[in-house]
């Protein structure tokens, strides 16, 4: 039986890596829908190559342009537009698996729609879980959906934890802590003065991974690790204090689990997202991902260090937001998204990103995150606050 797949965020870095893996296994996977926002020509090429049944553009104008181009090309793909269509292709009865790879809060509603429809959700879009943790995990449980982490660190933790970790008290007692690894980004070892004047081009130049712009800036500020800390707490139902962050510049170990007997299980591999994507698609089986074997002889040294909290405050801000609970993490996430976009437009300095997040967490009121409306209202209030600060 082939599995029907919807790829949310198909034109992005994770989207394209997913299509690469899927195309290696035409006997196992078929594409139901691909989605994007505004990159029409990029989407046209994907439609011609991969022939999904549907192509959805979140942006209406882009959808109209794509529909014309698809007609002219005779590609035979139906084009839809808008957020409702994104949710429809994520929850359609024909779909088995949904790759959630839209960047940022824009991915929340379609990813939640997939969870509510009981799909197998391959979660790359960490922001969706950070914003709505409790609600999202409840939707997974209530609808018998399957949630598989695609973020390489969470995928590594998932592979290294004992089976049934979440539901089995004995299994939980066997684990001492989770070691969430971080590359440290392009500014590892820098001081605050040096960081103040960095440019977007420097910030998006990640030493090990090739990724979209927003996550690359998040990696440089360590906000990505902060979001991942929150993501891990929700995914594995652990407290923030059970997770230690360890800088590992080579990104060969993707994360580890330490057991009470002193054993440490690590998942290793080349830094290539096709490995966790293939794992998610095929779990509990394994399939070829196109990733080369790890050459240990060319990695004769693996290094580890502690993160520098005085230079990278994002980690502590994230820990505080998670511990505050309610809508605090949605506020943190929204403030970060607006600040990163402003940094990429060269409107604010790199160090202003975390200053603005701190400001939003102090200014915006937290509420219980028990409905999507409350979460979206918190997201909007943080965006307003940061936008006003930037234009003031
Ligand atoms: P990219 O920026 O490369 O791609 C983002 C995708 O989302 C594109 O398809 C884009 O469409 C689409 N998109 C953007 N805005 C909207 C919107 N408003 N509505 C609908 N779709 C939208 O991001 P990445 O692939 O790097 O990251 C995607 C997610 O995966 C993020 O949450 C990131 O944190 C996570 N992740 C990424 C990793 C990586 O290696 N890249 C690793 C681990 C996690 P368009 O092209 O038309 O703008």
Coordinates of C-alpha atoms in Angstrom, one line a residue, residues 151-162 165 174-183 225 228 232 236 238 242-260 262-269 302-305:
X151 CA 13.9 18.3 14.0
X152 CA 17.2 16.3 14.0
X153 CA 17.7 16.7 17.8
X154 CA 14.2 15.5 18.7
X155 CA 14.4 12.8 16.1
X156 CA 17.7 11.7 17.8
X157 CA 16.1 11.8 21.3
X158 CA 13.1 9.8 20.0
X159 CA 15.5 7.2 18.6
X160 CA 17.5 7.1 21.9
X161 CA 14.7 7.0 24.5
X162 CA 13.3 3.6 25.6
X165 CA 8.9 6.2 27.4
X174 CA 15.4 4.5 33.6
X175 CA 16.2 7.9 32.1
X176 CA 18.4 10.3 34.0
X177 CA 18.4 13.3 31.6
X178 CA 18.2 14.3 28.0
X179 CA 21.3 16.0 26.4
X180 CA 20.0 18.4 23.7
X181 CA 23.0 19.2 21.5
X182 CA 23.6 22.6 19.7
X183 CA 26.1 23.5 17.1
X225 CA 17.8 25.8 20.8
X228 CA 13.8 23.2 20.7
X232 CA 11.3 18.7 23.6
X236 CA 8.5 13.8 25.5
X238 CA 9.5 16.1 30.5
X242 CA 15.5 17.3 32.8
X243 CA 17.1 18.7 29.6
X244 CA 20.7 19.9 29.5
X245 CA 21.9 21.8 26.5
X246 CA 25.4 20.9 25.3
X247 CA 27.2 22.7 22.5
X248 CA 28.7 20.2 20.1
X249 CA 30.2 22.2 17.1
X250 CA 30.5 19.3 14.7
X251 CA 26.8 18.4 14.6
X252 CA 27.6 14.7 14.3
X253 CA 25.8 13.7 17.5
X254 CA 22.3 15.0 17.0
X255 CA 21.3 14.5 20.7
X256 CA 21.6 11.9 23.5
X257 CA 19.8 10.3 26.4
X258 CA 21.6 9.5 29.6
X259 CA 20.3 6.5 31.6
X260 CA 20.4 5.9 35.4
X262 CA 25.4 5.7 33.4
X263 CA 24.9 4.6 29.8
X264 CA 24.5 7.3 27.2
X265 CA 22.7 6.5 23.9
X266 CA 23.4 9.0 21.1
X267 CA 22.1 9.1 17.6
X268 CA 24.8 10.1 15.1
X269 CA 25.0 10.8 11.4
X302 CA 34.1 15.5 18.6
X303 CA 34.0 18.5 20.9
X304 CA 31.6 19.6 23.7
X305 CA 31.2 22.9 25.6

